[in-house]
Amino acid sequence: LCFHQVSEAEMNFKGIESKFSLRTPAEPDEDVCYLVPGQMDSLAQCNFNHTSKTFVVIHGWTVTGMYESWVPKLVDALYKREPDSNVIVVDWLVRAQQHYPVSAAYTKLVGKDVAMFIDWMEEKFNYPLNNVHLLGYSLGAHAAGIAGSLTKKKVNRITGLDPAGPTFEYADAPIRLSPDDADFVDVLHTYTRGSPDRSIGIQKPVGHIDIYPNGGGFQPGCNLGEALRLIAEKGFSDVDQLVKCSHERSIHLFIDSLLYEEKPSMAYRCNTKEAFEKGLCLSCRKNRCNNLGYKVNRVRTKRNTKMYLKTRAQMPYKVFHYQVKIHFFGKTNVTKVDQPFLISLYGTLDESENIAFTLPEVSSNKTFSFLIYTEVDIGDLLMLKLQWEKDTFFSWSDWWTPFAFTIQRVRVKSGETQKKVVFCSRDGSSRLSKGEEAAIFVKCLEQPVSRKKGGAKKASKENSARESA
Ligand SMILES: *[C@@H]1O[C@H](CO)[C@@H](O)[C@H](O)[C@H]1NC(C)=O
Ligand SMILES: *[C@@H]1O[C@H](CO)[C@@H](O)[C@H](O)[C@H]1NC(C)=O
Ligand SMILES: *[C@@H]1O[C@H](CO)[C@@H](O)[C@H](O)[C@H]1NC(C)=O
């Protein structure tokens, strides 16, 4: 009977076409040893560590039929962060180099292979699935999701790295990545530009936490000019990578979170990209902010949580976010659209000068809020300069009626520190004229009281009472 069962199991495993390469810290780019489902001795041969956690990396569609250059980079970063872990790369290259819709359909079989492999580890030697973290890129994210939905017990975590969009955007949860596929599912969306059925990366949220860096559409440093510069510098070898620059950025953001442990990028919950751009979502209360990548806080809500952040164009990607709020006083009714400004921030640690931003609208006696970010940590804010730039083209209306607003205060809130600072004009109020020199603001003597348990509304009422006093 026993013999019969074993042979039956072996027959089941015969259907598995995917290969499970246990990579090593010494040779992150080489397939040196394969774990074979059904063959217990392959674990010992490959020095699988039964007591530590396991990362399972699943690649996506491939034109060349070869691993892409990010694979060893991710393996290496995982081992750097978790030296005792087992990093397994799933090789489904043969199925991944077909016509895209064919490869997309194969994700079901790949997911099934991975689930059988994981179930085997769990059943044969009680390997805890709480130690299993699947990381899937593009089509691999959906394969990971299918794997997670098929294992008999739930795996600990699935990270979806820009899960593929085409054929999956409108697919039902069982055949794509979804929050039910693991105890915790986090997703990075980095290349979701275009209409939903055309977008390379899936647009809709498919995890417990879905992070859209730089809005999720397209990533900084991935434009054509940048691509050409890199080609000139590095030769033509990386062209393939440049084409997928934004798509693959999801992986590099995750690698960044593994390598720069002390510099986690913060993402902020927001209903829309537009509200985030206005700086309205930099709150950390009630889990509204989170770390991007490896050290994400596992927040599970009934509805998907969409989060946003800005990043640099290269690693380390972290930036520092600020909401700036300005009330523009004006004697006459003036409304201008798409106005270019420059803002400079000076702090205890550093400074960041002439950060350009455009206000979609400025009008007399209205308050406007917007988001800016710095690449350096400027520390506690001390001073701020604001300049209203000339239009690049000559405008007769500007020439006839030079525009100016009066500004008394500028309010700034830091996302990373959650600190709020109010800046005052040194003369009570400053004139901000289009095309003229910058207005300077310093920290007001009266600062907002730090928020106590009483809640936000009460605190802000107190602030405005103090300021008007
Ligand atoms: C296996 O991993 C554990 C930590 O999970 C570590 O203490 C141990 O040294 C590792 N064993 C080997 C043989 O590397
Ligand atoms: C804006 O408000 C100030 C007082 O706060 C007032 O003097 C001025 O007339 C207002 N401007 C317009 C255009 O209503
Ligand atoms: C400015 O416009 C508002 C309505 O748009 C009006 O109520 C107000 O009287 C105007 N103020 C001046 C100074 O023209």
Coordinates of C-alpha atoms in Angstrom, one line a residue, residues 29-238:
D29 CA 23.0 34.0 -10.8
E30 CA 23.6 30.3 -11.2
D31 CA 21.2 27.3 -11.1
V32 CA 23.5 25.1 -9.0
C33 CA 20.9 22.8 -7.4
Y34 CA 17.3 21.9 -8.1
L35 CA 14.8 20.9 -5.5
V36 CA 12.7 18.1 -7.0
P37 CA 9.2 17.5 -5.6
G38 CA 8.9 13.9 -4.5
Q39 CA 12.6 13.5 -4.0
M40 CA 13.5 14.1 -0.4
D41 CA 17.2 13.8 -0.9
S42 CA 17.3 16.8 -3.2
L43 CA 16.6 19.0 -0.2
A44 CA 19.7 17.7 1.6
Q45 CA 21.8 17.8 -1.5
C46 CA 20.9 21.5 -2.0
N47 CA 21.4 22.4 1.7
F48 CA 17.9 23.5 2.2
N49 CA 17.6 25.0 5.7
H50 CA 14.4 23.6 7.3
T51 CA 14.4 26.1 10.1
S52 CA 14.6 29.3 8.2
K53 CA 12.2 31.1 5.8
T54 CA 11.9 30.5 2.1
F55 CA 11.5 33.0 -0.7
V56 CA 10.1 31.8 -3.9
V57 CA 10.8 34.1 -6.9
I58 CA 8.6 33.7 -10.0
H59 CA 9.7 35.4 -13.2
G60 CA 7.4 36.7 -15.9
W61 CA 7.0 36.6 -19.6
T62 CA 10.3 36.5 -21.5
V63 CA 11.1 37.3 -25.1
T64 CA 14.6 35.8 -25.0
G65 CA 13.8 32.6 -23.1
M66 CA 16.5 33.5 -20.6
Y67 CA 16.4 34.9 -17.1
E68 CA 16.4 38.7 -17.0
S69 CA 19.2 40.5 -15.2
W70 CA 17.0 41.4 -12.2
V71 CA 16.8 37.8 -11.1
P72 CA 20.3 37.5 -9.5
K73 CA 19.9 41.1 -8.2
L74 CA 16.8 40.1 -6.3
V75 CA 18.3 36.8 -5.1
D76 CA 21.4 38.6 -3.9
A77 CA 19.4 41.3 -2.0
L78 CA 17.2 38.6 -0.3
Y79 CA 20.3 36.8 0.9
K80 CA 21.9 40.0 2.1
R81 CA 18.9 40.8 4.2
E82 CA 18.1 37.2 5.3
P83 CA 21.4 35.3 5.1
D84 CA 20.0 32.0 6.4
S85 CA 16.9 31.9 4.2
N86 CA 16.3 29.7 1.2
V87 CA 15.8 31.6 -2.0
I88 CA 14.2 29.5 -4.7
V89 CA 13.9 30.7 -8.3
V90 CA 11.1 29.0 -10.2
D91 CA 12.2 28.3 -13.8
W92 CA 9.2 28.3 -16.1
L93 CA 11.2 29.8 -19.0
V94 CA 10.0 27.4 -21.7
R95 CA 6.3 28.3 -21.0
A96 CA 7.2 31.9 -20.5
Q97 CA 8.6 32.5 -23.9
Q98 CA 5.5 31.7 -25.9
H99 CA 3.1 34.2 -27.6
Y100 CA 1.9 36.4 -24.7
P101 CA -1.7 35.0 -24.4
V102 CA -0.3 31.5 -24.4
S103 CA 2.2 32.3 -21.6
A104 CA -0.5 34.1 -19.7
A105 CA -2.7 31.0 -19.8
Y106 CA 0.3 28.9 -18.6
T107 CA 0.3 30.8 -15.3
K108 CA -2.4 28.4 -14.1
L109 CA -0.1 25.4 -14.7
V110 CA 2.9 27.2 -13.1
G111 CA 0.8 28.2 -10.1
K112 CA -0.3 24.5 -9.8
D113 CA 3.3 23.3 -10.0
V114 CA 4.4 25.8 -7.3
A115 CA 1.4 24.8 -5.1
M116 CA 2.3 21.1 -5.4
F117 CA 5.9 21.8 -4.5
I118 CA 4.9 23.8 -1.4
D119 CA 2.3 21.2 -0.3
W120 CA 4.9 18.5 -0.7
M121 CA 7.3 20.4 1.6
E122 CA 4.5 21.0 4.1
E123 CA 3.2 17.4 4.1
K124 CA 6.5 15.5 3.9
F125 CA 8.5 17.3 6.5
N126 CA 6.1 19.8 8.1
Y127 CA 7.7 22.8 6.6
P128 CA 5.6 25.7 8.0
L129 CA 3.9 27.7 5.3
N130 CA 4.1 30.6 7.6
N131 CA 7.7 30.6 6.5
V132 CA 6.9 31.0 2.8
H133 CA 7.0 34.3 0.9
L134 CA 6.2 34.2 -2.8
L135 CA 7.5 37.0 -5.0
G136 CA 6.1 37.2 -8.5
Y137 CA 6.9 39.7 -11.2
S138 CA 4.5 40.5 -14.1
L139 CA 2.9 37.2 -15.1
G140 CA 4.8 35.6 -12.2
A141 CA 2.6 37.6 -9.8
H142 CA -0.5 35.9 -11.1
A143 CA 1.2 32.5 -11.0
A144 CA 2.1 33.2 -7.4
G145 CA -1.5 34.1 -6.7
I146 CA -2.8 30.9 -8.3
A147 CA -0.2 28.9 -6.3
G148 CA -1.4 30.6 -3.1
S149 CA -5.0 29.8 -3.8
L150 CA -4.2 26.1 -4.4
T151 CA -2.0 25.2 -1.4
K152 CA -3.8 23.3 1.3
K153 CA -2.7 25.8 3.9
K154 CA -2.2 29.5 3.3
V155 CA 1.3 30.8 2.6
N156 CA 2.5 33.7 4.7
R157 CA 2.9 36.4 2.1
I158 CA 2.8 37.1 -1.6
T159 CA 4.4 40.2 -3.0
G160 CA 3.1 41.1 -6.5
L161 CA 5.7 43.1 -8.5
D162 CA 3.7 45.0 -11.1
P163 CA 1.4 42.1 -11.9
A164 CA 0.6 41.8 -15.6
G165 CA -2.4 43.7 -16.9
P166 CA -3.3 42.2 -20.3
T167 CA -5.9 39.4 -19.9
F168 CA -5.9 39.9 -16.1
E169 CA -7.4 43.3 -15.6
Y170 CA -10.9 42.0 -15.9
A171 CA -10.2 38.4 -14.8
D172 CA -12.0 36.9 -11.8
A173 CA -10.1 36.5 -8.6
P174 CA -9.3 32.8 -8.9
I175 CA -7.2 33.2 -12.0
R176 CA -5.2 36.2 -11.0
L177 CA -3.5 37.5 -7.9
S178 CA -6.0 38.5 -5.1
P179 CA -6.0 39.1 -1.4
D180 CA -7.3 35.6 -0.6
D181 CA -4.2 34.0 -2.0
A182 CA -2.0 34.5 1.2
D183 CA -2.2 35.7 4.8
F184 CA -0.9 39.0 3.4
V185 CA -0.7 40.2 -0.2
D186 CA 1.2 43.4 -1.0
V187 CA 1.5 44.8 -4.5
L188 CA 3.6 47.4 -6.3
H189 CA 2.1 49.0 -9.4
T190 CA 4.7 50.8 -11.5
Y191 CA 3.7 50.7 -15.2
T192 CA -0.1 51.1 -15.5
R193 CA -0.2 53.7 -18.2
G194 CA -2.9 53.7 -20.8
S195 CA -6.3 52.3 -21.0
P196 CA -7.0 49.4 -18.6
D197 CA -6.9 46.7 -21.3
R198 CA -3.7 48.0 -22.8
S199 CA -1.7 48.7 -19.6
I200 CA 1.4 46.5 -19.1
G201 CA 0.8 46.4 -15.3
I202 CA -2.6 45.7 -13.8
Q203 CA -4.3 48.9 -12.8
K204 CA -6.9 47.7 -10.2
P205 CA -5.8 46.9 -6.7
V206 CA -5.4 43.1 -6.2
G207 CA -3.8 42.8 -2.7
H208 CA -4.4 43.9 0.8
I209 CA -2.1 46.8 0.2
D210 CA -1.6 48.2 -3.3
I211 CA 1.1 50.8 -3.7
Y212 CA 1.3 53.1 -6.8
P213 CA 4.8 54.7 -6.8
N214 CA 4.7 58.1 -8.6
G215 CA 1.0 57.5 -9.4
G216 CA 1.7 54.0 -10.8
G217 CA 1.6 55.0 -14.4
F218 CA 5.2 55.6 -15.3
Q219 CA 8.5 55.9 -13.4
P220 CA 11.0 58.7 -13.2
G221 CA 14.2 58.1 -15.1
C222 CA 12.3 55.9 -17.6
N223 CA 11.6 58.4 -20.3
L224 CA 13.2 58.2 -23.7
G225 CA 15.8 61.0 -23.1
E226 CA 17.0 59.2 -20.0
A227 CA 17.1 55.9 -21.9
L228 CA 19.2 57.4 -24.7
R229 CA 21.6 58.8 -22.2
L230 CA 22.0 55.5 -20.6
I231 CA 22.5 53.7 -23.9
A232 CA 25.2 56.2 -24.7
E233 CA 26.9 55.6 -21.4
K234 CA 26.5 51.8 -21.1
G235 CA 26.2 50.7 -24.7
F236 CA 23.3 48.8 -26.1
S237 CA 23.3 45.8 -23.8
D238 CA 20.6 47.1 -21.5

